[in-house]
Amino acid sequence: MASGKSSGKKRPPSVGAVNQRQIPWGTVAAVVVIVALAAGFIGYPLLQRGQNAQWTPSEENRDPSLAIEGIVSQEYPGLQHVLGFQSVAYTHSPPFGGAHDGFWAACNGVIYPQPVRSENLVHSLEHGAIWITYNPDQVDEAALGSLRQRVEGQPYTVMSPYPGLDSPISLQSWGHQLKLTDAEDERIDQFIRSLRTNRFTHPEVGASCDALGAQGFDQDNPPPFAPIPPQTAVDKQTVFPENEGANPGGAPAPDPVVPGQ
């Protein structure tokens, strides 16, 4: 006889009734993106700060530029002046130290469209400036634009074309030179950070880069470029050796009248 009681066994729930937990992949992806962005915002500045510190002068690392691949360095005496009609038989082209004109070239973010007399620009280097030169026959407008961005509005930085330059780009600071082919080369910024107004590497710390005016060096009408004379032309009257000036130290004397002029 059949019992009216139901069996004690329970029927197992069907598969469709099982409430399965789904992994929220959208939320996971969003969290991953947020974490990655946060790491970027935090990590990149720290990385940049570390890289900048490598090229920042300090008592422990007075000349960071010496670690830049391709850098050329040389010791020069300071305060060796020549007059406006005199020239210097430099041993490097462009020059980056040695005797120079008593008046410096204006060098606070100045871009000279035409080549300028080297003797004035070397004096700017003595004040801690960076002089960026380029071969106008080898550098296109895009490269020039990149170089200009590093000069415009920047103190103690100056730029001019340099005829006959044996590389597309050359950077100069007092006692240092770096020749390059690419305006996007990271070594340009390393050179500038290491050497601009580096108190350990140039003679006249704190000296001005401001324009002197027409009575000194006329920024709007600068003395024109002239090729470096050969060593055989040194006579200590109109051409001087690299390490000896006509008027060492002191303020520049007025130009004398040159016979025949």
CSV table of C-alpha atoms in Angstrom, one decimal:
chain,number,residue,atom,x,y,z
A,1,MET,CA,0.0,0.0,0.0
A,2,ALA,CA,1.4,3.3,-1.0
A,3,SER,CA,2.2,5.7,1.8
A,4,GLY,CA,1.0,9.2,1.7
A,5,LYS,CA,4.4,10.5,2.8
A,6,SER,CA,6.8,11.8,0.3
A,7,SER,CA,10.2,10.3,0.1
A,8,GLY,CA,13.0,11.9,2.2
A,9,LYS,CA,15.2,12.3,-0.8
A,10,LYS,CA,15.4,15.8,-2.4
A,11,ARG,CA,15.6,16.2,-6.1
A,12,PRO,CA,18.9,17.9,-7.1
A,13,PRO,CA,18.4,21.3,-8.6
A,14,SER,CA,18.7,21.6,-12.3
A,15,VAL,CA,21.8,23.1,-13.8
A,16,GLY,CA,20.0,26.2,-15.0
A,17,ALA,CA,19.0,26.9,-11.4
A,18,VAL,CA,22.5,27.1,-10.1
A,19,ASN,CA,23.5,30.7,-9.2
A,20,GLN,CA,27.0,30.7,-10.5
A,21,ARG,CA,29.4,33.6,-9.5
A,22,GLN,CA,30.7,35.5,-12.6
A,23,ILE,CA,34.1,37.2,-12.6
A,24,PRO,CA,33.6,41.0,-13.3
A,25,TRP,CA,36.2,41.3,-16.0
A,26,GLY,CA,35.1,44.9,-16.8
A,27,THR,CA,35.8,46.0,-13.3
A,28,VAL,CA,39.1,44.2,-13.2
A,29,ALA,CA,40.2,45.8,-16.4
A,30,ALA,CA,39.2,49.3,-15.1
A,31,VAL,CA,41.2,48.7,-11.9
A,32,VAL,CA,44.2,47.6,-13.8
A,33,VAL,CA,44.0,50.7,-16.0
A,34,ILE,CA,43.7,53.0,-12.9
A,35,VAL,CA,46.7,51.3,-11.2
A,36,ALA,CA,48.8,51.6,-14.3
A,37,LEU,CA,47.9,55.3,-14.7
A,38,ALA,CA,48.7,56.0,-11.1
A,39,ALA,CA,52.0,54.2,-11.4
A,40,GLY,CA,52.8,56.3,-14.5
A,41,PHE,CA,51.9,59.6,-12.8
A,42,ILE,CA,54.0,58.7,-9.8
A,43,GLY,CA,56.8,56.8,-11.4
A,44,TYR,CA,57.6,59.0,-14.4
A,45,PRO,CA,58.4,62.1,-12.4
A,46,LEU,CA,60.5,60.1,-10.1
A,47,LEU,CA,62.4,58.6,-13.1
A,48,GLN,CA,62.8,62.0,-14.6
A,49,ARG,CA,64.1,63.4,-11.3
A,50,GLY,CA,66.6,60.6,-11.1
A,51,GLN,CA,67.8,61.2,-14.7
A,52,ASN,CA,68.0,65.0,-14.2
A,53,ALA,CA,70.0,64.5,-11.0
A,54,GLN,CA,72.6,62.5,-13.0
A,55,TRP,CA,73.3,65.6,-15.1
A,56,THR,CA,73.0,68.2,-12.3
A,57,PRO,CA,76.4,69.6,-11.1
A,58,SER,CA,77.1,69.2,-7.4
A,59,GLU,CA,80.1,69.1,-5.0
A,60,GLU,CA,80.3,65.4,-5.5
A,61,ASN,CA,79.9,65.5,-9.3
A,62,ARG,CA,81.2,68.9,-10.5
A,63,ASP,CA,81.3,68.1,-14.2
A,64,PRO,CA,78.5,65.6,-15.1
A,65,SER,CA,79.2,66.3,-18.8
A,66,LEU,CA,82.3,64.2,-18.8
A,67,ALA,CA,80.0,61.1,-18.8
A,68,ILE,CA,78.4,62.2,-22.1
A,69,GLU,CA,79.5,60.1,-25.0
A,70,GLY,CA,81.5,62.1,-27.5
A,71,ILE,CA,82.3,65.1,-25.2
A,72,VAL,CA,85.5,67.0,-25.8
A,73,SER,CA,87.0,69.0,-22.9
A,74,GLN,CA,90.0,71.2,-22.5
A,75,GLU,CA,91.4,73.6,-19.9
A,76,TYR,CA,91.6,77.3,-20.9
A,77,PRO,CA,92.8,80.4,-19.0
A,78,GLY,CA,90.2,83.1,-18.5
A,79,LEU,CA,90.3,86.8,-18.8
A,80,GLN,CA,92.4,86.9,-22.0
A,81,HIS,CA,91.0,89.7,-24.1
A,82,VAL,CA,91.5,91.0,-27.6
A,83,LEU,CA,90.2,94.1,-29.3
A,84,GLY,CA,87.5,94.4,-31.9
A,85,PHE,CA,89.9,94.5,-34.8
A,86,GLN,CA,92.0,91.6,-33.5
A,87,SER,CA,91.3,87.9,-34.0
A,88,VAL,CA,92.4,84.6,-32.3
A,89,ALA,CA,93.9,81.6,-34.0
A,90,TYR,CA,91.7,79.1,-32.2
A,91,THR,CA,92.6,75.4,-32.4
A,92,HIS,CA,89.0,74.2,-32.5
A,93,SER,CA,86.2,75.2,-34.8
A,94,PRO,CA,83.9,76.4,-33.4
A,95,PRO,CA,86.1,77.6,-30.5
A,96,PHE,CA,85.0,76.8,-27.0
A,97,GLY,CA,87.6,78.7,-24.9
A,98,GLY,CA,90.7,80.8,-24.9
A,99,ALA,CA,91.3,84.5,-25.7
A,100,HIS,CA,88.3,86.4,-26.7
A,101,ASP,CA,86.8,89.9,-27.3
A,102,GLY,CA,86.4,92.1,-24.3
A,103,PHE,CA,82.7,92.5,-25.1
A,104,TRP,CA,80.5,89.4,-24.8
A,105,ALA,CA,77.7,88.6,-27.2
A,106,ALA,CA,74.2,88.9,-25.8
A,107,CYS,CA,73.3,85.4,-24.8
A,108,ASN,CA,70.0,85.3,-22.9
A,109,GLY,CA,67.9,83.2,-25.2
A,110,VAL,CA,69.2,85.0,-28.3
A,111,ILE,CA,69.0,83.3,-31.8
A,112,TYR,CA,71.2,85.0,-34.3
A,113,PRO,CA,70.0,84.4,-37.9
A,114,GLN,CA,73.4,85.2,-39.3
A,115,PRO,CA,76.9,84.0,-38.3
A,116,VAL,CA,78.5,86.1,-35.6
A,117,ARG,CA,82.1,86.8,-34.7
A,118,SER,CA,83.5,83.9,-32.6
A,119,GLU,CA,85.6,86.1,-30.3
A,120,ASN,CA,82.5,87.7,-28.8
A,121,LEU,CA,80.7,84.4,-28.4
A,122,VAL,CA,83.6,82.8,-26.7
A,123,HIS,CA,83.4,85.6,-24.1
A,124,SER,CA,79.7,84.5,-23.6
A,125,LEU,CA,81.0,81.0,-22.8
A,126,GLU,CA,83.3,82.4,-20.2
A,127,HIS,CA,80.1,83.8,-18.5
A,128,GLY,CA,78.6,80.3,-18.3
A,129,ALA,CA,76.5,80.3,-21.5
A,130,ILE,CA,75.8,77.5,-23.9
A,131,TRP,CA,76.4,78.3,-27.6
A,132,ILE,CA,74.5,76.1,-30.0
A,133,THR,CA,75.8,76.2,-33.6
A,134,TYR,CA,74.7,74.5,-36.7
A,135,ASN,CA,75.8,74.0,-40.3
A,136,PRO,CA,73.1,75.9,-42.4
A,137,ASP,CA,73.8,73.5,-45.3
A,138,GLN,CA,73.1,70.4,-43.3
A,139,VAL,CA,70.2,71.2,-40.9
A,140,ASP,CA,66.6,71.4,-42.1
A,141,GLU,CA,63.8,73.5,-40.8
A,142,ALA,CA,62.4,70.7,-38.5
A,143,ALA,CA,65.8,70.4,-36.8
A,144,LEU,CA,66.2,74.1,-36.5
A,145,GLY,CA,62.8,74.3,-34.8
A,146,SER,CA,63.9,71.7,-32.3
A,147,LEU,CA,67.1,73.6,-31.5
A,148,ARG,CA,65.2,76.9,-31.2
A,149,GLN,CA,62.9,75.4,-28.6
A,150,ARG,CA,66.0,74.9,-26.4
A,151,VAL,CA,67.2,78.5,-26.8
A,152,GLU,CA,64.2,80.8,-26.9
A,153,GLY,CA,63.4,82.3,-23.6
A,154,GLN,CA,66.3,80.4,-21.9
A,155,PRO,CA,68.9,82.3,-19.9
A,156,TYR,CA,72.6,81.8,-20.8
A,157,THR,CA,71.8,80.1,-24.1
A,158,VAL,CA,72.6,81.4,-27.5
A,159,MET,CA,72.4,80.0,-31.1
A,160,SER,CA,73.9,81.0,-34.4
A,161,PRO,CA,74.8,79.3,-37.8
A,162,TYR,CA,78.4,78.5,-38.2
A,163,PRO,CA,79.6,78.3,-41.9
A,164,GLY,CA,81.8,75.3,-42.7
A,165,LEU,CA,80.9,73.4,-39.5
A,166,ASP,CA,82.1,69.8,-39.9
A,167,SER,CA,79.0,68.3,-38.4
A,168,PRO,CA,75.3,69.3,-38.6
A,169,ILE,CA,75.2,70.5,-34.9
A,170,SER,CA,77.9,71.5,-32.4
A,171,LEU,CA,77.4,72.5,-28.8
A,172,GLN,CA,79.9,74.7,-26.9
A,173,SER,CA,80.4,75.7,-23.3
A,174,TRP,CA,83.6,77.0,-21.7
A,175,GLY,CA,86.1,74.2,-22.1
A,176,HIS,CA,83.6,71.7,-23.6
A,177,GLN,CA,82.3,70.7,-27.0
A,178,LEU,CA,79.9,68.1,-28.4
A,179,LYS,CA,79.3,67.5,-32.1
A,180,LEU,CA,76.1,65.8,-33.2
A,181,THR,CA,74.1,64.9,-36.2
A,182,ASP,CA,70.5,64.7,-34.8
A,183,ALA,CA,68.6,67.7,-33.2
A,184,GLU,CA,66.6,65.2,-31.2
A,185,ASP,CA,69.7,63.6,-29.6
A,186,GLU,CA,69.1,63.3,-25.8
A,187,ARG,CA,72.7,64.4,-25.3
A,188,ILE,CA,71.8,68.0,-26.2
A,189,ASP,CA,69.7,68.3,-23.0
A,190,GLN,CA,72.3,66.4,-21.0
A,191,PHE,CA,75.0,68.9,-22.2
A,192,ILE,CA,72.9,71.9,-21.4
A,193,ARG,CA,71.8,70.7,-17.9
A,194,SER,CA,75.4,69.7,-17.1
A,195,LEU,CA,77.2,72.9,-18.2
A,196,ARG,CA,74.9,75.9,-18.4
A,197,THR,CA,76.1,78.3,-15.6
A,198,ASN,CA,77.9,75.4,-14.0
A,199,ARG,CA,80.0,77.2,-11.4
A,200,PHE,CA,82.7,74.6,-11.4
A,201,THR,CA,83.4,74.8,-15.2
A,202,HIS,CA,83.6,78.5,-16.2
A,203,PRO,CA,85.8,81.4,-15.0
A,204,GLU,CA,83.3,84.3,-14.5
A,205,VAL,CA,80.6,82.9,-12.3
A,206,GLY,CA,77.7,85.3,-12.0
A,207,ALA,CA,78.7,87.4,-15.0
A,208,SER,CA,75.9,88.8,-17.1
A,209,CYS,CA,74.6,87.6,-20.5
A,210,ASP,CA,72.5,90.7,-21.1
A,211,ALA,CA,72.9,92.8,-24.2
A,212,LEU,CA,75.5,95.6,-23.9
A,213,GLY,CA,74.1,98.0,-26.5
A,214,ALA,CA,75.6,99.6,-29.5
A,215,GLN,CA,78.6,100.9,-27.7
A,216,GLY,CA,79.7,97.3,-26.7
A,217,PHE,CA,78.1,94.5,-28.6
A,218,ASP,CA,75.1,95.5,-30.7
A,219,GLN,CA,72.7,92.5,-30.6
A,220,ASP,CA,70.8,93.8,-33.6
A,221,ASN,CA,73.9,94.5,-35.7
A,222,PRO,CA,76.6,92.1,-34.4
A,223,PRO,CA,80.1,91.9,-35.7
A,224,PRO,CA,80.1,89.5,-38.6
A,225,PHE,CA,81.7,86.0,-38.6
A,226,ALA,CA,85.2,85.6,-39.9
A,227,PRO,CA,87.0,82.3,-40.4
A,228,ILE,CA,89.6,81.3,-37.8
A,229,PRO,CA,93.0,82.5,-38.9
A,230,PRO,CA,95.8,79.9,-39.3
A,231,GLN,CA,98.4,79.5,-36.6
A,232,THR,CA,101.0,80.9,-39.0
A,233,ALA,CA,99.1,84.2,-39.0
A,234,VAL,CA,99.8,84.8,-35.3
A,235,ASP,CA,101.8,88.1,-34.9
A,236,LYS,CA,100.4,89.3,-31.5
A,237,GLN,CA,99.4,92.5,-33.1
A,238,THR,CA,96.3,91.6,-35.1
A,239,VAL,CA,96.2,87.8,-34.6
A,240,PHE,CA,96.7,86.2,-31.2
A,241,PRO,CA,97.4,82.7,-30.0
A,242,GLU,CA,94.5,80.9,-28.3
A,243,ASN,CA,95.9,81.2,-24.8
A,244,GLU,CA,97.2,84.7,-24.9
A,245,GLY,CA,95.3,88.0,-25.3
A,246,ALA,CA,96.3,91.6,-26.0
A,247,ASN,CA,94.7,92.9,-22.8
A,248,PRO,CA,94.6,90.2,-20.2
A,249,GLY,CA,92.1,90.9,-17.4
A,250,GLY,CA,90.3,94.1,-16.7
A,251,ALA,CA,87.8,95.9,-18.9
A,252,PRO,CA,88.2,96.1,-22.7
A,253,ALA,CA,90.2,99.0,-23.9
A,254,PRO,CA,88.8,101.1,-26.8
A,255,ASP,CA,89.9,100.0,-30.2
A,256,PRO,CA,92.9,101.9,-31.5
A,257,VAL,CA,93.0,103.3,-35.0
A,258,VAL,CA,94.4,100.7,-37.3
A,259,PRO,CA,97.0,102.1,-39.8
A,260,GLY,CA,95.5,102.4,-43.3
A,261,GLN,CA,91.9,102.6,-42.1
